[in-house]
Amino acid sequence: MSEKRKIGRWIAVAVLAVVIVSVVAFVYFGSQGKETTYAINQKGSDTMLILAQNWAETYTKKHPEVQIAVSGGGSGTGIAALINKQVDIADASREITDKEIEQAKANGVNPIEWKVAIDGISVIVHPDNPISELSLDQLKAIYNGSFTNWRQLAGNDAVIVVYGRQTNSGTYVYWKEHVLKNQDYRNDMQALNGNADIVEAIAKDKNGIGYVGIAYASQRSSEVKILKVKKDSSSPGVPPTPEMIKDGTYPISRYLYLYTDGIPKGAVKDYIKWILGPEGQKVVEQVEYIPLPDEVINEQWAKLVD
């Protein structure tokens, strides 16, 4: 074999070796550097929508490998989606009902409840309304139709225009149970799809009254008046401040919940741990809901122990 042919063969072998090494390195290091993407689907409470969106945005900045899709539609909608195995997390501003638990179990779903924040329901009117406080009994009378004119409450001689939520809303259910004492809503209540819609309506309606999650009222406090609420006629009016809500002085407050199918694993478990941790609870405070007391957080953490 000539010297030239030998050199040519060595060059060909060397090139082939370089190609093989390059392919192996690309496959190995490429696979090492590539991150698996985890998708979490979260749906439900409109009251919690602003909170859930902020949780997702904050979390994914530090965990770009996780994609979190957040949508509203109401607590009932979120729980129904969990029952039908369409979501990983259902957001709810009320507790799941016995009927929903039965439906879930019949479909092979085991709903597990997670308390994640506290909300005070703010009662709002137009800034021009002279009323500054109402008792629970007065709110009940407004929403069941017993009171129809503001003059019955020492206000203006004007028809009370009542705004509330749609039937699949957790806030609708909570208000009916805790304010109306399970009486029916008045027939002419204008049922709106979300908290933001109610705030928008009250800001334009001088005779309107509505109820919304504290975060929605606080963010638009220059456009609506937030009323003080009295437990009864002889009690002082209490504003829905974080301090008054956390210590139970404000009479219309509740937990906010997440529901999962069983104890979550993997990315969903890590996400709920983060929500219950300092960073997640800081987001709760930033959007003007109330962080959980330590004893409640410890109760939730106990369910997550491996």
Tab-separated table of C-alpha atoms in Angstrom:
chain	number	residue	atom	x	y	z
A	1	MET	CA	0.000	0.000	0.000
A	2	SER	CA	1.377	3.362	-0.999
A	3	GLU	CA	2.252	5.979	1.629
A	4	LYS	CA	-0.435	8.309	0.221
A	5	ARG	CA	-3.161	5.654	0.549
A	6	LYS	CA	-2.099	4.914	4.149
A	7	ILE	CA	-2.349	8.603	5.076
A	8	GLY	CA	-5.759	8.823	3.420
A	9	ARG	CA	-7.028	5.842	5.389
A	10	TRP	CA	-5.737	7.278	8.697
A	11	ILE	CA	-7.472	10.550	7.977
A	12	ALA	CA	-10.768	8.754	7.211
A	13	VAL	CA	-10.530	6.739	10.466
A	14	ALA	CA	-9.746	9.890	12.444
A	15	VAL	CA	-12.698	11.761	10.949
A	16	LEU	CA	-15.011	8.839	11.676
A	17	ALA	CA	-13.801	8.725	15.295
A	18	VAL	CA	-14.421	12.443	15.730
A	19	VAL	CA	-17.932	12.060	14.305
A	20	ILE	CA	-18.729	9.147	16.651
A	21	VAL	CA	-17.427	11.001	19.700
A	22	SER	CA	-19.380	14.120	18.740
A	23	VAL	CA	-22.637	12.188	18.320
A	24	VAL	CA	-22.187	10.387	21.651
A	25	ALA	CA	-21.349	13.647	23.421
A	26	PHE	CA	-24.347	15.400	21.861
A	27	VAL	CA	-26.730	12.628	22.872
A	28	TYR	CA	-25.319	12.354	26.397
A	29	PHE	CA	-24.830	15.993	27.298
A	30	GLY	CA	-27.888	17.071	25.371
A	31	SER	CA	-30.036	14.692	27.362
A	32	GLN	CA	-28.380	15.828	30.594
A	33	GLY	CA	-29.068	19.495	29.898
A	34	LYS	CA	-32.626	18.994	28.721
A	35	GLU	CA	-35.202	19.572	31.499
A	36	THR	CA	-38.416	17.620	31.727
A	37	THR	CA	-41.491	19.843	31.559
A	38	TYR	CA	-44.248	19.269	34.099
A	39	ALA	CA	-47.743	20.608	33.433
A	40	ILE	CA	-50.177	21.460	36.240
A	41	ASN	CA	-53.776	22.321	35.454
A	42	GLN	CA	-55.528	24.432	38.111
A	43	LYS	CA	-59.140	25.599	37.877
A	44	GLY	CA	-62.009	26.927	39.982
A	45	SER	CA	-62.850	29.794	42.319
A	46	ASP	CA	-63.079	33.239	40.758
A	47	THR	CA	-62.351	34.724	44.184
A	48	MET	CA	-59.037	32.845	44.184
A	49	LEU	CA	-58.179	33.566	40.553
A	50	ILE	CA	-55.974	36.578	41.261
A	51	LEU	CA	-54.199	34.610	44.008
A	52	ALA	CA	-53.744	31.467	41.909
A	53	GLN	CA	-52.368	33.500	38.999
A	54	ASN	CA	-49.829	35.209	41.253
A	55	TRP	CA	-48.813	31.890	42.802
A	56	ALA	CA	-48.276	30.378	39.361
A	57	GLU	CA	-46.321	33.361	38.038
A	58	THR	CA	-44.036	33.531	41.070
A	59	TYR	CA	-43.438	29.783	41.223
A	60	THR	CA	-42.656	29.274	37.544
A	61	LYS	CA	-40.048	32.044	37.593
A	62	LYS	CA	-37.983	29.879	39.926
A	63	HIS	CA	-39.134	26.586	38.425
A	64	PRO	CA	-39.255	27.106	34.640
A	65	GLU	CA	-39.557	23.366	34.129
A	66	VAL	CA	-43.097	23.568	35.527
A	67	GLN	CA	-45.979	24.983	33.485
A	68	ILE	CA	-49.102	25.954	35.432
A	69	ALA	CA	-52.350	26.701	33.596
A	70	VAL	CA	-54.780	28.678	35.799
A	71	SER	CA	-58.429	29.378	35.017
A	72	GLY	CA	-61.559	30.454	36.917
A	73	GLY	CA	-65.221	29.702	36.381
A	74	GLY	CA	-66.298	29.247	40.003
A	75	SER	CA	-65.631	26.811	42.846
A	76	GLY	CA	-68.289	24.391	41.605
A	77	THR	CA	-66.730	24.361	38.157
A	78	GLY	CA	-63.295	23.594	39.564
A	79	ILE	CA	-64.547	20.791	41.802
A	80	ALA	CA	-66.539	19.299	38.912
A	81	ALA	CA	-63.376	19.336	36.785
A	82	LEU	CA	-61.488	17.496	39.541
A	83	ILE	CA	-64.280	14.929	39.835
A	84	ASN	CA	-64.084	14.377	36.064
A	85	LYS	CA	-60.268	14.031	36.227
A	86	GLN	CA	-59.739	17.116	34.049
A	87	VAL	CA	-57.504	19.079	36.437
A	88	ASP	CA	-54.744	18.471	38.966
A	89	ILE	CA	-55.927	21.147	41.412
A	90	ALA	CA	-59.380	22.602	42.076
A	91	ASP	CA	-59.550	26.053	43.701
A	92	ALA	CA	-62.536	26.590	45.994
A	93	SER	CA	-63.759	29.390	48.250
A	94	ARG	CA	-66.038	26.923	50.026
A	95	GLU	CA	-65.780	23.407	51.363
A	96	ILE	CA	-66.590	20.525	49.049
A	97	THR	CA	-70.105	19.171	49.661
A	98	ASP	CA	-71.053	15.642	50.706
A	99	LYS	CA	-72.790	15.181	47.357
A	100	GLU	CA	-69.635	16.203	45.468
A	101	ILE	CA	-67.559	13.794	47.562
A	102	GLU	CA	-69.958	10.965	46.687
A	103	GLN	CA	-69.747	11.861	42.986
A	104	ALA	CA	-65.964	11.966	43.158
A	105	LYS	CA	-65.635	8.581	44.849
A	106	ALA	CA	-68.075	7.054	42.370
A	107	ASN	CA	-65.696	8.236	39.642
A	108	GLY	CA	-62.587	6.896	41.366
A	109	VAL	CA	-61.461	10.271	42.724
A	110	ASN	CA	-60.477	10.846	46.378
A	111	PRO	CA	-60.779	14.600	47.117
A	112	ILE	CA	-58.203	15.850	49.623
A	113	GLU	CA	-58.681	19.327	51.096
A	114	TRP	CA	-55.898	21.879	51.592
A	115	LYS	CA	-56.474	25.144	53.431
A	116	VAL	CA	-54.224	27.725	51.775
A	117	ALA	CA	-55.393	31.226	52.802
A	118	ILE	CA	-58.099	33.222	54.583
A	119	ASP	CA	-60.499	35.658	52.897
A	120	GLY	CA	-62.816	38.308	54.227
A	121	ILE	CA	-65.876	39.003	52.090
A	122	SER	CA	-66.179	42.751	51.607
A	123	VAL	CA	-69.572	44.437	51.285
A	124	ILE	CA	-69.342	47.288	48.794
A	125	VAL	CA	-71.539	50.195	47.686
A	126	HIS	CA	-71.045	53.262	45.508
A	127	PRO	CA	-68.877	56.017	47.091
A	128	ASP	CA	-71.868	58.419	47.001
A	129	ASN	CA	-73.975	56.119	49.170
A	130	PRO	CA	-74.244	57.678	52.679
A	131	ILE	CA	-74.439	54.251	54.363
A	132	SER	CA	-71.159	53.317	56.080
A	133	GLU	CA	-72.073	50.138	57.974
A	134	LEU	CA	-74.669	47.363	58.012
A	135	SER	CA	-75.459	44.516	60.382
A	136	LEU	CA	-75.675	40.882	59.353
A	137	ASP	CA	-79.439	41.015	59.852
A	138	GLN	CA	-79.697	44.046	57.574
A	139	LEU	CA	-77.622	42.307	54.900
A	140	LYS	CA	-79.883	39.285	55.191
A	141	ALA	CA	-82.953	41.507	54.763
A	142	ILE	CA	-81.428	43.168	51.705
A	143	TYR	CA	-80.543	39.897	50.007
A	144	ASN	CA	-83.778	38.038	50.798
A	145	GLY	CA	-85.863	40.960	49.540
A	146	SER	CA	-87.273	42.227	52.851
A	147	PHE	CA	-85.560	45.580	52.356
A	148	THR	CA	-86.044	47.106	48.921
A	149	ASN	CA	-85.342	50.825	49.484
A	150	TRP	CA	-82.279	52.472	51.010
A	151	ARG	CA	-84.495	54.703	53.197
A	152	GLN	CA	-85.358	51.575	55.211
A	153	LEU	CA	-81.704	51.693	56.274
A	154	ALA	CA	-81.577	55.464	56.886
A	155	GLY	CA	-80.185	56.020	53.416
A	156	ASN	CA	-81.458	57.774	50.309
A	157	ASP	CA	-84.979	57.263	48.974
A	158	ALA	CA	-83.900	54.925	46.201
A	159	VAL	CA	-84.482	51.314	45.189
A	160	ILE	CA	-81.708	48.965	46.362
A	161	VAL	CA	-80.037	47.304	43.378
A	162	VAL	CA	-78.589	43.996	44.547
A	163	TYR	CA	-75.590	42.273	42.958
A	164	GLY	CA	-74.317	38.788	43.754
A	165	ARG	CA	-72.589	35.781	42.203
A	166	GLN	CA	-73.763	32.944	39.992
A	167	THR	CA	-74.900	29.669	41.563
A	168	ASN	CA	-71.662	27.727	40.895
A	169	SER	CA	-69.675	30.294	42.893
A	170	GLY	CA	-68.322	29.336	46.293
A	171	THR	CA	-68.980	32.894	47.475
A	172	TYR	CA	-72.632	32.553	46.417
A	173	VAL	CA	-72.908	29.391	48.520
A	174	TYR	CA	-71.060	30.874	51.508
A	175	TRP	CA	-73.223	34.029	51.497
A	176	LYS	CA	-76.409	31.963	51.322
A	177	GLU	CA	-75.336	29.757	54.212
A	178	HIS	CA	-73.791	32.345	56.543
A	179	VAL	CA	-75.647	35.594	55.772
A	180	LEU	CA	-78.997	34.450	54.386
A	181	LYS	CA	-79.040	31.501	56.807
A	182	ASN	CA	-80.056	29.266	53.886
A	183	GLN	CA	-82.990	31.436	52.844
A	184	ASP	CA	-83.403	32.081	49.123
A	185	TYR	CA	-81.855	35.039	47.363
A	186	ARG	CA	-84.283	37.703	46.192
A	187	ASN	CA	-85.570	37.106	42.656
A	188	ASP	CA	-84.240	40.371	41.220
A	189	MET	CA	-80.624	39.910	42.343
A	190	GLN	CA	-78.277	40.470	39.433
A	191	ALA	CA	-76.018	37.401	39.411
A	192	LEU	CA	-72.631	38.195	37.859
A	193	ASN	CA	-69.854	35.834	36.837
A	194	GLY	CA	-67.001	37.265	38.855
A	195	ASN	CA	-65.772	39.551	41.610
A	196	ALA	CA	-64.358	42.020	39.118
A	197	ASP	CA	-67.752	42.249	37.406
A	198	ILE	CA	-69.440	43.137	40.701
A	199	VAL	CA	-66.868	45.818	41.514
A	200	GLU	CA	-67.306	47.263	38.032
A	201	ALA	CA	-71.108	47.331	38.422
A	202	ILE	CA	-71.049	48.965	41.871
A	203	ALA	CA	-68.578	51.614	40.707
A	204	LYS	CA	-71.212	52.740	38.188
A	205	ASP	CA	-74.415	52.172	40.191
A	206	LYS	CA	-75.153	54.701	42.963
A	207	ASN	CA	-77.865	52.453	44.393
A	208	GLY	CA	-76.049	49.144	44.133
A	209	ILE	CA	-74.691	46.794	46.777
A	210	GLY	CA	-72.540	43.719	46.310
A	211	TYR	CA	-70.139	41.294	48.005
A	212	VAL	CA	-66.628	40.386	46.812
A	213	GLY	CA	-63.377	38.887	48.062
A	214	ILE	CA	-61.302	41.357	50.048
A	215	ALA	CA	-58.516	41.540	47.442
A	216	TYR	CA	-60.889	42.709	44.711
A	217	ALA	CA	-62.403	45.432	46.897
A	218	SER	CA	-59.026	46.649	48.183
A	219	GLN	CA	-57.581	47.039	44.699
A	220	ARG	CA	-60.517	49.230	43.613
A	221	SER	CA	-61.099	51.051	46.931
A	222	SER	CA	-61.047	54.459	45.231
A	223	GLU	CA	-64.040	53.442	43.074
A	224	VAL	CA	-66.228	51.712	45.673
A	225	LYS	CA	-66.978	52.137	49.370
A	226	ILE	CA	-66.173	49.177	51.630
A	227	LEU	CA	-68.742	48.978	54.430
A	228	LYS	CA	-68.149	48.026	58.034
A	229	VAL	CA	-70.158	44.996	59.141
A	230	LYS	CA	-71.833	44.525	62.539
A	231	LYS	CA	-72.531	41.107	64.064
A	232	ASP	CA	-75.812	42.481	65.420
A	233	SER	CA	-77.551	45.809	65.991
A	234	SER	CA	-75.723	46.495	69.266
A	235	SER	CA	-72.217	45.581	68.030
A	236	PRO	CA	-69.700	48.041	66.601
A	237	GLY	CA	-69.108	48.080	62.852
A	238	VAL	CA	-65.929	46.238	61.864
A	239	PRO	CA	-63.928	46.864	58.667
A	240	PRO	CA	-62.499	43.887	56.750
A	241	THR	CA	-58.860	44.585	57.617
A	242	PRO	CA	-56.298	41.759	57.762
A	243	GLU	CA	-56.031	42.079	61.532
A	244	MET	CA	-59.806	41.951	62.072
A	245	ILE	CA	-60.192	38.990	59.718
A	246	LYS	CA	-57.310	36.986	61.183
A	247	ASP	CA	-58.515	37.317	64.780
A	248	GLY	CA	-62.130	36.545	63.840
A	249	THR	CA	-63.515	39.991	64.729
A	250	TYR	CA	-64.776	40.598	61.196
A	251	PRO	CA	-67.924	38.448	60.916
A	252	ILE	CA	-67.783	37.423	57.234
A	253	SER	CA	-64.573	35.494	56.676
A	254	ARG	CA	-63.628	31.993	55.506
A	255	TYR	CA	-60.794	29.733	54.460
A	256	LEU	CA	-59.784	29.354	50.829
A	257	TYR	CA	-59.060	25.815	49.653
A	258	LEU	CA	-57.290	23.656	47.119
A	259	TYR	CA	-58.537	20.146	46.361
A	260	THR	CA	-56.502	17.319	44.825
A	261	ASP	CA	-57.208	13.702	43.920
A	262	GLY	CA	-55.514	11.980	46.839
A	263	ILE	CA	-52.229	13.142	48.355
A	264	PRO	CA	-50.387	14.657	45.378
A	265	LYS	CA	-47.031	13.459	44.138
A	266	GLY	CA	-44.229	14.929	42.078
A	267	ALA	CA	-44.609	18.438	40.706
A	268	VAL	CA	-48.072	18.986	42.185
A	269	LYS	CA	-46.876	17.995	45.661
A	270	ASP	CA	-43.860	20.304	45.385
A	271	TYR	CA	-46.110	23.149	44.294
A	272	ILE	CA	-48.517	22.737	47.218
A	273	LYS	CA	-45.567	22.542	49.610
A	274	TRP	CA	-44.359	25.852	48.206
A	275	ILE	CA	-47.837	27.430	48.547
A	276	LEU	CA	-47.920	26.424	52.223
A	277	GLY	CA	-44.363	27.627	52.751
A	278	PRO	CA	-43.051	31.155	53.420
A	279	GLU	CA	-42.870	32.185	49.753
A	280	GLY	CA	-46.374	31.006	48.912
A	281	GLN	CA	-47.853	32.648	52.002
A	282	LYS	CA	-46.003	35.863	51.171
A	283	VAL	CA	-47.869	35.915	47.849
A	284	VAL	CA	-51.131	35.515	49.806
A	285	GLU	CA	-50.262	38.665	51.743
A	286	GLN	CA	-49.126	40.565	48.656
A	287	VAL	CA	-52.491	40.130	46.922
A	288	GLU	CA	-54.208	41.246	50.158
A	289	TYR	CA	-55.613	37.977	51.368
A	290	ILE	CA	-54.699	36.660	54.810
A	291	PRO	CA	-51.870	34.131	55.361
A	292	LEU	CA	-52.629	31.027	57.384
A	293	PRO	CA	-51.838	30.858	61.102
A	294	ASP	CA	-48.893	28.587	61.937
A	295	GLU	CA	-51.092	25.924	63.526
A	296	VAL	CA	-53.188	25.604	60.359
A	297	ILE	CA	-50.079	25.407	58.173
A	298	ASN	CA	-48.725	22.632	60.418
A	299	GLU	CA	-52.001	20.714	60.004
A	300	GLN	CA	-51.696	20.902	56.222
A	301	TRP	CA	-48.000	19.955	56.234
A	302	ALA	CA	-48.793	16.863	58.332
A	303	LYS	CA	-50.846	15.506	55.416
A	304	LEU	CA	-47.881	15.912	53.050
A	305	VAL	CA	-45.390	13.857	55.073
A	306	ASP	CA	-43.952	11.079	52.966
